[in-house]
């Protein structure tokens, strides 16, 4: 496996481009219970990044009841360990960006996917493609993120292998290339055949750290398991080489084809193959789109964008950490960076790296890395940092909320404080806030109801602001824009009480229901109604 550092990238000369070329920044997408947590643990073990017991405990706690979860979330017992995990393996630096398990926080997940260059799609071998996997896959596809597939739980009863591949191809319109092939299934799962190099890797002993276990010939399998039909396996493999598309790096990088690995995260089997595949095939940090130009990762000047904000990571300090993905160049501790939105410089005096359970000060970081930048509210989601250039990275999205509520303050004297607090919460991406232009109390919008619980708990704990949420007359929000400023102004004037400002002051049309939205849209010539907004 020692060749993986250089295999997929062209040889590079400068130390900066060498550093960039050895980075792989990725996320895992899956439906709950498919095995993301287990696989994450095993990947981290490869990099020697975790103390397994601690991680498992955190996972157990997270499974507790909702109120416990809230408490833990507030105390940041789990988020610290799960935001970004960096580990090194075979000369490569892997940045694994974790995404919240609960679908109520899917907005956070979508934003995190803007910061990765590839994704691993974990599928439960008994269940195939499930709803959440499909949704997350679609987000990846929008951004042409290449996907590597890991079909997990092969040690349990599973569906027919060809059927699983067929399902991926049909439901996701994605070609598949099996890189390994399961030998036996469920209780009779013996291991995998290496489709590229030949030979069978056996499950027994599969816990070996490198996953490089005994390679044996198929014909020699007969004596190992009475239920194994060697002839059938040979037929399957013949069909694989005949019917499956050969692996093509370009098709994979463009998001049209996925290499597929089979294994069992629980048994630490197949994880080494997957990691090797990630190292070999997944792209090094890709060029990023800004409003003015494409920014190449190996450009010497540092640039980065903020895709996530985490508050109260340390309960003793009211600190906020902005997670920034470096898009180009090198970040050195103590350097000054320009926050393009305000035009002001800020000193990056203590950027941080995150490991599974720890964080440490980063002396330097390179394009592809994710650093945490402590701040007291200066940075918000979508912000761009540069060494002076006025560019803004595009593509960190906001999504129209699924639920809209009016915030009711129990103590009317605290209206100003609430306004500030809501501004902070929306800049952090906890909820979206819409301020009706007619002066009515603020509306908050969320994708999932748990976001409202978090908002309520945080307003209470951090700002001593007890609030209630009321059903509002509005249910839908759409950003409105037009190429013709006059048309937009006229639309806004005509819809007075249905217009609100979002966190950036951009106009949003609030509608009572789909019917009313459709009715208004039909009559609003020249106005674009959008349910996604790229944060600027
Ligand atoms: P998630 O993060 O995607 O939600 O999944 P997670 O890793 O928590 O795994 C969900 C369940 O599936 C866990 O069992 C886990 O042990 C099991 N699992 C994961 N990978 C494999 C595998 O390769 N084979 C088998 N047989 N099981 C696997 P649980 O009983 O729900 O939780 P726990 O009590 O084991 O923690």
mmCIF file of N, CA and C and ligand atoms in Angstrom, residues 30-39 56 59-60 62-63 122 150 152-156 263-267, ligand 1:
data_model
loop_
_atom_site.group_PDB
_atom_site.id
_atom_site.type_symbol
_atom_site.label_atom_id
_atom_site.label_comp_id
_atom_site.label_asym_id
_atom_site.label_seq_id
_atom_site.Cartn_x
_atom_site.Cartn_y
_atom_site.Cartn_z
ATOM 1 N N UNK A 30 -24.843 8.020 5.089
ATOM 2 C CA UNK A 30 -25.561 6.748 5.265
ATOM 3 C C UNK A 30 -26.909 7.007 5.920
ATOM 4 N N UNK A 31 -27.721 5.996 5.929
ATOM 5 C CA UNK A 31 -28.981 6.025 6.665
ATOM 6 C C UNK A 31 -28.649 5.611 8.102
ATOM 7 N N UNK A 32 -29.369 6.149 9.108
ATOM 8 C CA UNK A 32 -29.066 5.736 10.480
ATOM 9 C C UNK A 32 -29.049 4.207 10.622
ATOM 10 N N UNK A 33 -28.087 3.735 11.386
ATOM 11 C CA UNK A 33 -27.947 2.300 11.704
ATOM 12 C C UNK A 33 -27.204 1.482 10.659
ATOM 13 N N UNK A 34 -26.815 2.109 9.558
ATOM 14 C CA UNK A 34 -26.101 1.339 8.527
ATOM 15 C C UNK A 34 -24.688 0.995 8.975
ATOM 16 N N UNK A 35 -24.170 1.770 9.967
ATOM 17 C CA UNK A 35 -22.844 1.441 10.494
ATOM 18 C C UNK A 35 -21.826 2.566 10.379
ATOM 19 N N UNK A 36 -22.301 3.790 10.237
ATOM 20 C CA UNK A 36 -21.376 4.920 10.083
ATOM 21 C C UNK A 36 -20.464 5.076 11.292
ATOM 22 N N UNK A 37 -21.060 5.008 12.476
ATOM 23 C CA UNK A 37 -20.255 5.197 13.689
ATOM 24 C C UNK A 37 -19.208 4.095 13.819
ATOM 25 N N UNK A 38 -19.648 2.871 13.570
ATOM 26 C CA UNK A 38 -18.726 1.735 13.682
ATOM 27 C C UNK A 38 -17.599 1.871 12.662
ATOM 28 N N UNK A 39 -17.956 2.229 11.456
ATOM 29 C CA UNK A 39 -16.929 2.379 10.420
ATOM 30 C C UNK A 39 -15.971 3.523 10.770
ATOM 31 N N UNK A 56 -16.695 4.567 22.037
ATOM 32 C CA UNK A 56 -17.892 3.740 22.138
ATOM 33 C C UNK A 56 -18.822 4.274 23.211
ATOM 34 N N UNK A 59 -20.833 7.067 22.020
ATOM 35 C CA UNK A 59 -21.907 6.617 21.154
ATOM 36 C C UNK A 59 -23.082 6.090 21.981
ATOM 37 N N UNK A 60 -22.763 5.323 23.020
ATOM 38 C CA UNK A 60 -23.818 4.803 23.879
ATOM 39 C C UNK A 60 -24.630 5.926 24.497
ATOM 40 N N UNK A 62 -25.071 8.856 23.401
ATOM 41 C CA UNK A 62 -25.861 9.570 22.412
ATOM 42 C C UNK A 62 -27.185 8.868 22.156
ATOM 43 N N UNK A 63 -27.213 7.593 22.446
ATOM 44 C CA UNK A 63 -28.436 6.837 22.177
ATOM 45 C C UNK A 63 -29.491 7.033 23.249
ATOM 46 N N UNK A 122 -22.152 4.411 3.007
ATOM 47 C CA UNK A 122 -22.262 3.125 3.699
ATOM 48 C C UNK A 122 -23.674 2.580 3.520
ATOM 49 N N UNK A 150 -19.339 1.453 0.465
ATOM 50 C CA UNK A 150 -18.972 0.363 1.371
ATOM 51 C C UNK A 150 -20.249 -0.373 1.745
ATOM 52 N N UNK A 152 -21.904 -2.759 3.980
ATOM 53 C CA UNK A 152 -21.554 -3.184 5.341
ATOM 54 C C UNK A 152 -22.442 -4.329 5.837
ATOM 55 N N UNK A 153 -22.032 -4.894 6.941
ATOM 56 C CA UNK A 153 -22.777 -5.967 7.640
ATOM 57 C C UNK A 153 -22.856 -7.239 6.803
ATOM 58 N N UNK A 154 -21.763 -7.528 6.067
ATOM 59 C CA UNK A 154 -21.760 -8.756 5.279
ATOM 60 C C UNK A 154 -21.720 -9.995 6.164
ATOM 61 N N UNK A 155 -21.425 -9.800 7.442
ATOM 62 C CA UNK A 155 -21.408 -10.944 8.360
ATOM 63 C C UNK A 155 -22.821 -11.331 8.783
ATOM 64 N N UNK A 156 -23.813 -10.534 8.334
ATOM 65 C CA UNK A 156 -25.207 -10.868 8.639
ATOM 66 C C UNK A 156 -25.910 -11.293 7.365
ATOM 67 N N UNK A 263 -17.780 -5.505 3.205
ATOM 68 C CA UNK A 263 -17.090 -5.818 4.448
ATOM 69 C C UNK A 263 -18.005 -5.805 5.648
ATOM 70 N N UNK A 264 -17.368 -5.806 6.785
ATOM 71 C CA UNK A 264 -18.092 -5.735 8.048
ATOM 72 C C UNK A 264 -17.331 -4.781 8.953
ATOM 73 N N UNK A 265 -17.924 -3.617 9.174
ATOM 74 C CA UNK A 265 -17.239 -2.630 10.022
ATOM 75 C C UNK A 265 -17.053 -3.207 11.421
ATOM 76 N N UNK A 266 -18.093 -3.910 11.885
ATOM 77 C CA UNK A 266 -18.043 -4.455 13.236
ATOM 78 C C UNK A 266 -16.859 -5.409 13.399
ATOM 79 N N UNK A 267 -16.623 -6.205 12.377
ATOM 80 C CA UNK A 267 -15.522 -7.177 12.447
ATOM 81 C C UNK A 267 -14.224 -6.595 11.902
HETATM 82 P P1 LIG B 1 -24.912 4.442 12.498
HETATM 83 O O1 LIG B 1 -23.799 5.240 13.074
HETATM 84 O O2 LIG B 1 -24.891 4.410 10.999
HETATM 85 O O3 LIG B 1 -26.251 4.769 13.036
HETATM 86 O O4 LIG B 1 -24.668 2.910 12.858
HETATM 87 P P2 LIG B 1 -23.794 2.242 14.001
HETATM 88 O O5 LIG B 1 -22.355 2.225 13.633
HETATM 89 O O6 LIG B 1 -24.162 2.812 15.302
HETATM 90 O O7 LIG B 1 -24.302 0.749 13.871
HETATM 91 C C1 LIG B 1 -25.655 0.405 14.071
HETATM 92 C C2 LIG B 1 -25.743 -1.020 14.606
HETATM 93 O O8 LIG B 1 -25.217 -1.911 13.620
HETATM 94 C C3 LIG B 1 -24.910 -1.249 15.853
HETATM 95 O O9 LIG B 1 -25.542 -2.251 16.602
HETATM 96 C C4 LIG B 1 -23.624 -1.816 15.302
HETATM 97 O O10 LIG B 1 -22.922 -2.598 16.233
HETATM 98 C C5 LIG B 1 -24.148 -2.659 14.166
HETATM 99 N N1 LIG B 1 -23.141 -2.878 13.122
HETATM 100 C C6 LIG B 1 -22.362 -1.959 12.507
HETATM 101 N N2 LIG B 1 -21.570 -2.541 11.592
HETATM 102 C C7 LIG B 1 -21.865 -3.861 11.617
HETATM 103 C C8 LIG B 1 -21.380 -4.987 10.890
HETATM 104 O O11 LIG B 1 -20.511 -4.912 10.049
HETATM 105 N N3 LIG B 1 -21.946 -6.192 11.210
HETATM 106 C C9 LIG B 1 -22.919 -6.321 12.154
HETATM 107 N N4 LIG B 1 -23.391 -7.535 12.366
HETATM 108 N N5 LIG B 1 -23.384 -5.285 12.842
HETATM 109 C C10 LIG B 1 -22.870 -4.065 12.589
HETATM 110 P P3 LIG B 1 -26.488 -1.949 17.833
HETATM 111 O O12 LIG B 1 -26.809 -3.242 18.461
HETATM 112 O O13 LIG B 1 -27.619 -1.091 17.389
HETATM 113 O O14 LIG B 1 -25.606 -1.025 18.741
HETATM 114 P P4 LIG B 1 -24.491 -1.454 19.749
HETATM 115 O O15 LIG B 1 -25.210 -1.853 20.945
HETATM 116 O O16 LIG B 1 -23.704 -2.541 19.114
HETATM 117 O O17 LIG B 1 -23.686 -0.219 19.917
#
